[in-house]
Tab-separated table of C-alpha atoms and ligand atoms in Angstrom:
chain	number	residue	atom	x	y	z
A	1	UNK	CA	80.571	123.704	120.721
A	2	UNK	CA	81.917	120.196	119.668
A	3	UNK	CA	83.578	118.418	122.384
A	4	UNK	CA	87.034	117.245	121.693
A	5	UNK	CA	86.030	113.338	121.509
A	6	UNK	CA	83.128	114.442	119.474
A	7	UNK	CA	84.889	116.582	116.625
A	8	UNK	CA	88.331	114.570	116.648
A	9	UNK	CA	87.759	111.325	118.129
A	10	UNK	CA	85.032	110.593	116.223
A	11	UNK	CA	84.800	106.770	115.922
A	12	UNK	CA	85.688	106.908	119.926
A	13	UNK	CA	82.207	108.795	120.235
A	14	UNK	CA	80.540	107.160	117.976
A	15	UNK	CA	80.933	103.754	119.433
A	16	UNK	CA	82.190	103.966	122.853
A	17	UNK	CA	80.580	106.942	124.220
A	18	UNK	CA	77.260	106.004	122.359
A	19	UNK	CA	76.994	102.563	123.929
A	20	UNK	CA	78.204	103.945	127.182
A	21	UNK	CA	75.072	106.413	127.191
A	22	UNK	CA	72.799	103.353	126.451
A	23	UNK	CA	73.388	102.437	130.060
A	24	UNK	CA	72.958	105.920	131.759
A	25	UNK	CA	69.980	106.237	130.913
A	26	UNK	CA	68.712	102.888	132.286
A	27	UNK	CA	66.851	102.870	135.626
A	28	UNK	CA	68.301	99.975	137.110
A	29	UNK	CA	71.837	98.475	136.855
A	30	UNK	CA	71.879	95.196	137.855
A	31	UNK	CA	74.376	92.187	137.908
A	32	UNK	CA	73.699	90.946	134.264
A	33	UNK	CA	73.988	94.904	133.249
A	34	UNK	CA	77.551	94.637	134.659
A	35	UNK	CA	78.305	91.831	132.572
A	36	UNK	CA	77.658	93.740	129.384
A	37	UNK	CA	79.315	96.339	130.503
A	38	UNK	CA	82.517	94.352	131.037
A	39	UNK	CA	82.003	92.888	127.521
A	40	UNK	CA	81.609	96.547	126.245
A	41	UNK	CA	84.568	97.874	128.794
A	42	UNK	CA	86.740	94.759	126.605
A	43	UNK	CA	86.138	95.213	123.250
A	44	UNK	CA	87.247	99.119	123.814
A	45	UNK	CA	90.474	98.100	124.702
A	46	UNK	CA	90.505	98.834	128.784
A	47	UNK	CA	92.316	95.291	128.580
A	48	UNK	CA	91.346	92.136	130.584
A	49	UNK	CA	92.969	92.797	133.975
A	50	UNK	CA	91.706	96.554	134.394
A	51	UNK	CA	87.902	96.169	133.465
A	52	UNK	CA	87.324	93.385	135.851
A	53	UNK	CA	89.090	96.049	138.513
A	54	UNK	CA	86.510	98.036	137.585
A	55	UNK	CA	83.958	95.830	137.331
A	56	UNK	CA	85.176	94.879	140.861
A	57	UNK	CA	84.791	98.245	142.357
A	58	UNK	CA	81.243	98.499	140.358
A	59	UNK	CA	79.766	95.346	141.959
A	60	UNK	CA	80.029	96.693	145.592
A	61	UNK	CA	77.802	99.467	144.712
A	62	UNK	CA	74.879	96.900	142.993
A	63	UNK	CA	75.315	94.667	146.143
A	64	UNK	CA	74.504	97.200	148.247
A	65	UNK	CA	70.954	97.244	145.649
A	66	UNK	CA	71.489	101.178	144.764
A	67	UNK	CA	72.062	102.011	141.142
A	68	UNK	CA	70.850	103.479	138.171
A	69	UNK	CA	71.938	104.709	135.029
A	70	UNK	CA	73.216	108.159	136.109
A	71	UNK	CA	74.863	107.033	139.413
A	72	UNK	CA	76.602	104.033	137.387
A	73	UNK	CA	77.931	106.902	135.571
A	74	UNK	CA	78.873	108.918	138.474
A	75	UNK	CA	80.887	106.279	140.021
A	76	UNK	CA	82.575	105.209	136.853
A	77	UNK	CA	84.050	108.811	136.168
A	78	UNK	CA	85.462	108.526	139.597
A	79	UNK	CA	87.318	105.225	138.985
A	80	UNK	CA	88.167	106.199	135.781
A	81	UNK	CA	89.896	109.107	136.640
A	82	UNK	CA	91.589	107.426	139.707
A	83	UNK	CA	93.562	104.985	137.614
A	84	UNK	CA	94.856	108.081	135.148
A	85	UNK	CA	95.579	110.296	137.972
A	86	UNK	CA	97.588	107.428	140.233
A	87	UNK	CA	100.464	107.515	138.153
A	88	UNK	CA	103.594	109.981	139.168
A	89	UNK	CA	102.163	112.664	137.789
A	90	UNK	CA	103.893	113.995	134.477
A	91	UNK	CA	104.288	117.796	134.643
A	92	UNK	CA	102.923	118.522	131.259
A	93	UNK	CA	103.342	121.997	132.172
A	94	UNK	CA	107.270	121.719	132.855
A	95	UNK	CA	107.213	120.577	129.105
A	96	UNK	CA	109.849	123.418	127.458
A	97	UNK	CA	110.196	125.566	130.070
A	98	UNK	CA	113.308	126.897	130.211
A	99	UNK	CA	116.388	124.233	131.763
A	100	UNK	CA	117.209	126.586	134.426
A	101	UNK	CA	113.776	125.697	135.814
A	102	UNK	CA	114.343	121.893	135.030
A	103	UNK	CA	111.818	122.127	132.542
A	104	UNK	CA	111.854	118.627	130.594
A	105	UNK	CA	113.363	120.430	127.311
A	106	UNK	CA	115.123	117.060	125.527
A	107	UNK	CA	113.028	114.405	124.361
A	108	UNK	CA	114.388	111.607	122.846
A	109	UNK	CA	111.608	109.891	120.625
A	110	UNK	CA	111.373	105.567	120.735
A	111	UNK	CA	108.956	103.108	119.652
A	112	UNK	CA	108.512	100.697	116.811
A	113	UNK	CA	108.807	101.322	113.199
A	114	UNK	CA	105.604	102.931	111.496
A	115	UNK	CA	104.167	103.893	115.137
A	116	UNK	CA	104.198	107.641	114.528
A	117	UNK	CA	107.834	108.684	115.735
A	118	UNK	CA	108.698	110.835	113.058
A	119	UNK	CA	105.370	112.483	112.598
A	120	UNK	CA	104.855	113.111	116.174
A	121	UNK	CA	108.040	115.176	116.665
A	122	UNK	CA	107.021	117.332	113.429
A	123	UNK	CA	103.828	118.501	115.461
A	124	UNK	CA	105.705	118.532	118.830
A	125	UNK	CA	108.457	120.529	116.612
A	126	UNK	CA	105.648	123.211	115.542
A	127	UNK	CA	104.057	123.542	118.868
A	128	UNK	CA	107.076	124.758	120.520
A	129	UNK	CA	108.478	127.287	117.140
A	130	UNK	CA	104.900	128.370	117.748
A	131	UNK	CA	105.982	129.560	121.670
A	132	UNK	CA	108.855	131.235	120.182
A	133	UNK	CA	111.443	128.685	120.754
A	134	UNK	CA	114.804	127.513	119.179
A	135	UNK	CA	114.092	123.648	118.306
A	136	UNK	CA	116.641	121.383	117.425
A	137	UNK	CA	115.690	117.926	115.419
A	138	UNK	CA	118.372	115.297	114.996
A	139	UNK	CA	117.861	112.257	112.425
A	140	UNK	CA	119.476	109.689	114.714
A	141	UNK	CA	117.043	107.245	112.487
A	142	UNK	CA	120.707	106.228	110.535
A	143	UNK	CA	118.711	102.726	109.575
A	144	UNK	CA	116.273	103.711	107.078
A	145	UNK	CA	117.624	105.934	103.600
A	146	UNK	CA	114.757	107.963	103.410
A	147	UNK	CA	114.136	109.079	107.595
A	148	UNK	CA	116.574	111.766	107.542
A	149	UNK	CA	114.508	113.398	104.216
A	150	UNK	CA	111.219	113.124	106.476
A	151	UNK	CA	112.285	114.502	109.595
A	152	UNK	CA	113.451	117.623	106.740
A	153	UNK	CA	110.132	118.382	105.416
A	154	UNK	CA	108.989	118.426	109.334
A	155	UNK	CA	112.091	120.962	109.907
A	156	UNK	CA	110.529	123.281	107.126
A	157	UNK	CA	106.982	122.834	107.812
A	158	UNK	CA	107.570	123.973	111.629
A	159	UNK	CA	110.803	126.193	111.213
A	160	UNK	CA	113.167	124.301	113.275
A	161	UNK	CA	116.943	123.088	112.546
A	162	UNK	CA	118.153	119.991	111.416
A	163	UNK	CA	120.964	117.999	112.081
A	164	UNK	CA	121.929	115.246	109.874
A	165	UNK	CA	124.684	112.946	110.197
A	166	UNK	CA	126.836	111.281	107.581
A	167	UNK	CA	126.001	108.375	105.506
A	168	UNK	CA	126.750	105.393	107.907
A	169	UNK	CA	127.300	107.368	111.127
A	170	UNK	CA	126.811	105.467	114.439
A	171	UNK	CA	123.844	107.614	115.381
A	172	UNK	CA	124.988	107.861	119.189
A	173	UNK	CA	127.710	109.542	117.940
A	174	UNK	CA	125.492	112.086	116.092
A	175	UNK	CA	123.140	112.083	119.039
A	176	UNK	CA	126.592	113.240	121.053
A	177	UNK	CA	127.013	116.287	118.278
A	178	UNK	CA	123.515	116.875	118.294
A	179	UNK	CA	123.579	117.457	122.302
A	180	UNK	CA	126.937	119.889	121.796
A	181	UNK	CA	125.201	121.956	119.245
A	182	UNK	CA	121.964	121.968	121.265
A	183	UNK	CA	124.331	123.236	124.216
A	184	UNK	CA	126.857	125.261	122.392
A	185	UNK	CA	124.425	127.677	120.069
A	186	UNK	CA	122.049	127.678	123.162
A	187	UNK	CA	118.667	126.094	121.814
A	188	UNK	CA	115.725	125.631	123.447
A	189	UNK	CA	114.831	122.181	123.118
A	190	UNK	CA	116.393	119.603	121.613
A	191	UNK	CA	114.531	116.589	119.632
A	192	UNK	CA	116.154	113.214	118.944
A	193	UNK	CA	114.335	110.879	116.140
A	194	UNK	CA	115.246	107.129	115.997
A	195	UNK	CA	115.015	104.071	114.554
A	196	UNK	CA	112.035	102.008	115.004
A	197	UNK	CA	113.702	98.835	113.365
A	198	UNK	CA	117.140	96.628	113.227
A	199	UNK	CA	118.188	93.432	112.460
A	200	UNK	CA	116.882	92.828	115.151
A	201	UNK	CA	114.917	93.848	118.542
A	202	UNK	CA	117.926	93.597	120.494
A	203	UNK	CA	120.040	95.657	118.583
A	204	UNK	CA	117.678	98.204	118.419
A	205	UNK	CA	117.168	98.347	122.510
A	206	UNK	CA	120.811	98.348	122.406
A	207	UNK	CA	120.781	101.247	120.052
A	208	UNK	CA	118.834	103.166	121.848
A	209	UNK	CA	120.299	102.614	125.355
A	210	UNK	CA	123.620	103.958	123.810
A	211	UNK	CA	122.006	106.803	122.299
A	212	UNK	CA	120.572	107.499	125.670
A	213	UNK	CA	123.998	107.110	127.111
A	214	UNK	CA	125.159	109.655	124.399
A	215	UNK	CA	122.322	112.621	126.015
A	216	UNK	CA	122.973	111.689	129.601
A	217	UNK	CA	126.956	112.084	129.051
A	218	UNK	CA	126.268	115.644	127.784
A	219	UNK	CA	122.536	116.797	129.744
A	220	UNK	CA	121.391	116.812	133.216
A	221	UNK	CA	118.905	113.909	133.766
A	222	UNK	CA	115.896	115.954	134.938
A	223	UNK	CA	115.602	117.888	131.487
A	224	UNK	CA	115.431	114.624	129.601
A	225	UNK	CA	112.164	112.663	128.937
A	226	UNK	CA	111.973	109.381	127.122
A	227	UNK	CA	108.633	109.903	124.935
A	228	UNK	CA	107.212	106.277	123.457
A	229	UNK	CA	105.045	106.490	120.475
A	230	UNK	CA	102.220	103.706	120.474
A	231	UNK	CA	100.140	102.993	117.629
A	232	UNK	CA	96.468	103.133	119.383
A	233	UNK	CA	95.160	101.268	116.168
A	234	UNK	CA	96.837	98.266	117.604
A	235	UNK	CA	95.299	98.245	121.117
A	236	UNK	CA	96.751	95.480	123.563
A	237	UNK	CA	99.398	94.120	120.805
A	238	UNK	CA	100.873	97.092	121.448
A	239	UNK	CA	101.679	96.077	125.345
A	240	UNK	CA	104.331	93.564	124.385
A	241	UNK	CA	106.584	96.615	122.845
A	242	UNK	CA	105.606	98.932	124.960
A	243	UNK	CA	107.267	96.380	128.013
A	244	UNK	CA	110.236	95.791	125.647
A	245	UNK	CA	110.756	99.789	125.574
A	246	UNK	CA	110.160	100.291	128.737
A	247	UNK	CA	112.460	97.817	130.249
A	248	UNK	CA	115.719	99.324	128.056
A	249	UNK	CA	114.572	102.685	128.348
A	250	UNK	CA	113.324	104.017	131.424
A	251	UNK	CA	110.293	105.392	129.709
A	252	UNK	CA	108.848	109.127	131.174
A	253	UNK	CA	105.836	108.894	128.795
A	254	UNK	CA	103.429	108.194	126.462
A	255	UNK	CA	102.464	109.732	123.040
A	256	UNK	CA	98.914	107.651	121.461
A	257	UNK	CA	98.995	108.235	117.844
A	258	UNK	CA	96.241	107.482	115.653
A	259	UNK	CA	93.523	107.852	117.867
A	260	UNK	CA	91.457	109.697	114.719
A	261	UNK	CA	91.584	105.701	113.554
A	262	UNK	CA	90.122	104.018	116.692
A	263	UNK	CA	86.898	103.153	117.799
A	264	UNK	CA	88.079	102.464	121.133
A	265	UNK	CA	89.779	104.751	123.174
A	266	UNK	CA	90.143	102.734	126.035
A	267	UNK	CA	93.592	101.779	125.888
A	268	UNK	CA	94.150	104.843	128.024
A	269	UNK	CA	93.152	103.045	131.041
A	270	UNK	CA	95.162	99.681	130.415
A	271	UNK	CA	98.037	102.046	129.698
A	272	UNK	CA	98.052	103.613	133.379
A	273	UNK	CA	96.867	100.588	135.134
A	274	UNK	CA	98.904	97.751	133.492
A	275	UNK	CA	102.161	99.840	132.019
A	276	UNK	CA	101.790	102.498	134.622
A	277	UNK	CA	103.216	104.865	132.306
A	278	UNK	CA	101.782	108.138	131.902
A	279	UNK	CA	100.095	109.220	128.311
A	280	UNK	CA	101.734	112.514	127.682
A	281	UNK	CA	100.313	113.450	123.912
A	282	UNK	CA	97.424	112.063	121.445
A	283	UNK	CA	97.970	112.788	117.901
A	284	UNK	CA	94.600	112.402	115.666
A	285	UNK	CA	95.972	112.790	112.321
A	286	UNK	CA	98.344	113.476	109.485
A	287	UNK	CA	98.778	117.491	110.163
A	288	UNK	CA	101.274	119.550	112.311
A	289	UNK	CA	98.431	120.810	114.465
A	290	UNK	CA	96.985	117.285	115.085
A	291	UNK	CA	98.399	116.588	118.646
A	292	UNK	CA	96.775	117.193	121.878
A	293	UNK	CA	98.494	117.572	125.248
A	294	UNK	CA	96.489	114.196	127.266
A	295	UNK	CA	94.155	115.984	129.888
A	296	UNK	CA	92.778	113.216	132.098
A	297	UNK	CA	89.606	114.981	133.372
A	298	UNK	CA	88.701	116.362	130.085
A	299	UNK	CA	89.059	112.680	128.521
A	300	UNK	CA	87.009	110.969	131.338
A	301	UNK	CA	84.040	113.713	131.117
A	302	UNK	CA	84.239	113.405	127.393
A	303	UNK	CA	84.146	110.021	127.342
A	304	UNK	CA	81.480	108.934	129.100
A	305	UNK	CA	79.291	111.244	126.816
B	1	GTP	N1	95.768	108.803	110.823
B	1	GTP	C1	96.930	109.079	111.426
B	1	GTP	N2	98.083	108.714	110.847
B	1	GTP	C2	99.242	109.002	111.473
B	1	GTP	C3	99.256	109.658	112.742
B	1	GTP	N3	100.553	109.772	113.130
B	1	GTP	C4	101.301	109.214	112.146
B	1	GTP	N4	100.535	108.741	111.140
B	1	GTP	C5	100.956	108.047	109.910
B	1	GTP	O1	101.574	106.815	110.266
B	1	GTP	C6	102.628	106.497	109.371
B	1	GTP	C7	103.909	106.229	110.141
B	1	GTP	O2	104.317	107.405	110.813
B	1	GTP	P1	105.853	107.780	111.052
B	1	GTP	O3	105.849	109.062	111.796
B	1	GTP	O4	106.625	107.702	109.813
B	1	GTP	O5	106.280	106.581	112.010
B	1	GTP	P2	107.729	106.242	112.614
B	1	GTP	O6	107.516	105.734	113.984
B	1	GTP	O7	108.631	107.420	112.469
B	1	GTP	O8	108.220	105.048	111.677
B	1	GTP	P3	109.732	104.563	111.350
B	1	GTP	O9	110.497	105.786	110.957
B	1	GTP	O10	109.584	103.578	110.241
B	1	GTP	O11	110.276	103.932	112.595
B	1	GTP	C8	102.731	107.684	108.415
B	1	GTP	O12	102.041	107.362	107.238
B	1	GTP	C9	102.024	108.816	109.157
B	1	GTP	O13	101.473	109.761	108.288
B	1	GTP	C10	97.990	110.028	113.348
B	1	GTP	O14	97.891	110.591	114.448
B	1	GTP	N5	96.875	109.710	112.639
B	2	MG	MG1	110.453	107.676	111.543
C-alpha cells in the first residue's frame, strides 16, 4: 500500500523524501554532510531559524564521531517529531463532539484571500454530514459578490444549511443570526466563512475581531476554534500573515492547503517552531474528500521515506 506522502503528496516524496534517503543510506555523516543537509532542510521550507536548531542538535551527535546514514535518520525523526508534538496539543479528537463535552464544534474560518477558506470548509462541511451531523455554513464573506454562491455549491455538495445574509449586511451581524439559529434549531456545528480581503488589512483584522466578538457574545469560548487557512504553495511568505492573523485573532489552528502543489513539505516544522501554532488539517486538492486530519507521527515516518 501507498503511503499517504507517496500517493497524495507526491512532489513532497518525490523531492524531499528522495533526497532525504540519499543520505540514509550513506555510511558516514560528517560535518560537510550536515551542511548539505541544512541547504536541503532550507530549500524545503523548514525556514532559517528551525533547520540550524536542528542542525544544532545534529552536530552534537557527529562531534561525538558516531553517525551514519540510518542513525542520522533515527535521530532526525526524534527531533522532528519533538518540535510538532511541543505545541499545546490540539485535541483533534474533541473536533465535533458534542458541546456538552466541550467538543470544539464552531469554527470560524480566517486567512487571506485565495488561501483556501472557502474550499476548506466545503470538505470540513462533508466530513462531519458524513458522521451524521447537522452543519451550519454562514457566508459572513459580505466583501466579494460571488462568495456567498460558492460557499452554496459546498452546502449542496456536502448536505449542510446555508445562511446568507442580505445584500450589504455587516457580516458580524449575520455572524450574530448565524450563532442564534445554530443555537435555536439545535445544530451540530456551526461554520463561519469570511473575507480574506478589504480595503485594507486593518479593516479586515478589524472585521474579523468583531465577528469574533459576535460568536463569543452568543457561545461558550471552549467550543470555538479559530482555524487559519495557509497557502503551503507560498512557504515562508506566508509567515508575515500568518503573524498578522494571529495577533487579532487568537488563532487555535492551522489548516495547510495545497500541499498536492508543493515540493516541500517542510513548512510544517517552521509552523510549530516559529508560529507555534498547531497544523490542524492538510487539504491536497480541489475535491470534498481532499483533507486530511494532520497526524504528526504519521507525517514524520512518512517523510523521511
Ligand atoms: N490544488 C489545490 N487547490 C486548492 C486547494 N484548496 C483550495 N484550492 C483552490 O484555491 C483557490 C482558492 O480557494 P478558495 O477556497 O476560494 O479560497 P478563499 O480563501 O476562500 O479565498 P477568498 O474567498 O477570495 O478569500 C480555488 O481555486 C480552489 O479550488 C487544495 O488543497 N489544492
Ligand atoms: Mg472564500
Amino acid at each position: 500500500m501507498f503511503s499517504f506522502i507517496k500517493s497524495k503528496l507526491q512532489k513532497i516524496f518525490t523531492t524531499v523524501t528522495s533526497k532525504l534517503g540519499s543520505f540514509f543510506s550513506r555510511k558516514t555523516i560528517d560535518d560537510a554532510a550536515l551542511k548539505e543537509l541544512e541547504t536541503l532542510l532550507i530549500s524545503s521550507d523548514v525556514g532559517v531559524a528551525t533547520t540550524k536548531s536542528i542542525i544544532a542538535e545534529l552536530k552534537k551527535d557527529v562531534d561525538l564521531g558516531m553517525y551514519n546514514g540510518m542513525q542520522l535518520k533515527s535521530r532526525m525523526h526524534k527531533i522532528l517529531l519533538d518540535i510538532l508534538l511541543s505545541l499545546p496539543h490540539f485535541a483533534t479528537s474533541s473536533l465535533g463532539s458534542p458541546a456538552d463535552k466541550l467538543g470544539l464544534n464552531v469554527f470560524l474560518f480566517v486567512g487571506i484571500n485565495g488561501s483556501g477558506k472557502t474550499t476548506s470548509i466545503g470538505k470540513l462541511a462533508h466530513l462531519f454530514t458524513q458522521q451524521g451531523k447537522k452543519v451550519l455554513l454562514v457566508a459572513a464573506d459580505t466583501f466579494r459578490a460571488a462568495a456567498p454562491e460558492q460557499l452554496k455549491e459546498w452546502a449542496l455538495r456536502s448536505s449542510a444549511d446555508i445562511l446568507v445574509g442580505k445584500e450589504g449586511q455587516d457580516p458580524a451581524s449575520l455572524v450574530f443570526q448565524g450563532c442564534e439559529k445554530f443555537k435555536n434549531e439545535h445544530y451540530d456545528i456551526l461554520i463561519i466563512d469570511t473575507a480574506g480581503r478589504l480595503q485594507t488589512k486593518v479593516n479586515l483584522m478589524h472585521e474579523l475581531a468583531k465577528i469574533k466578538r459576535a460568536v463569543e457574545k452568543q457561545l461558550p469560548a471552549q467550543q470555538i476554534a479559530t482555524l487559519l487557512t495557509i497557502d503551503a504553495m507560498l512557504g515562508q511568505n506566508s509567515f508575515e500573515q500568518a503573524k498578522l492573523f494571529k495577533e487579532s485573532t487568537d488563532v487555535t489552528g492551522i489548516i495547510l492547503t495545497k500541499m498536492d502543489g508543493t515540493g516541500k513539505g517542510g513548512i510544517v516544522f517552521a509552523i510549530a517552531q516559529e508560529l507555534s501554532i498547531p497544523v490542524v488539517f492538510l487539504t491536497f486538492g480541489e475535491q470534498t474528500e481532499q483533507i486530511k486530519i494532520f497526524d504528526p507521527q504519521e507525517y514524520v515516518t512518512e517523510l523521511l521515506g
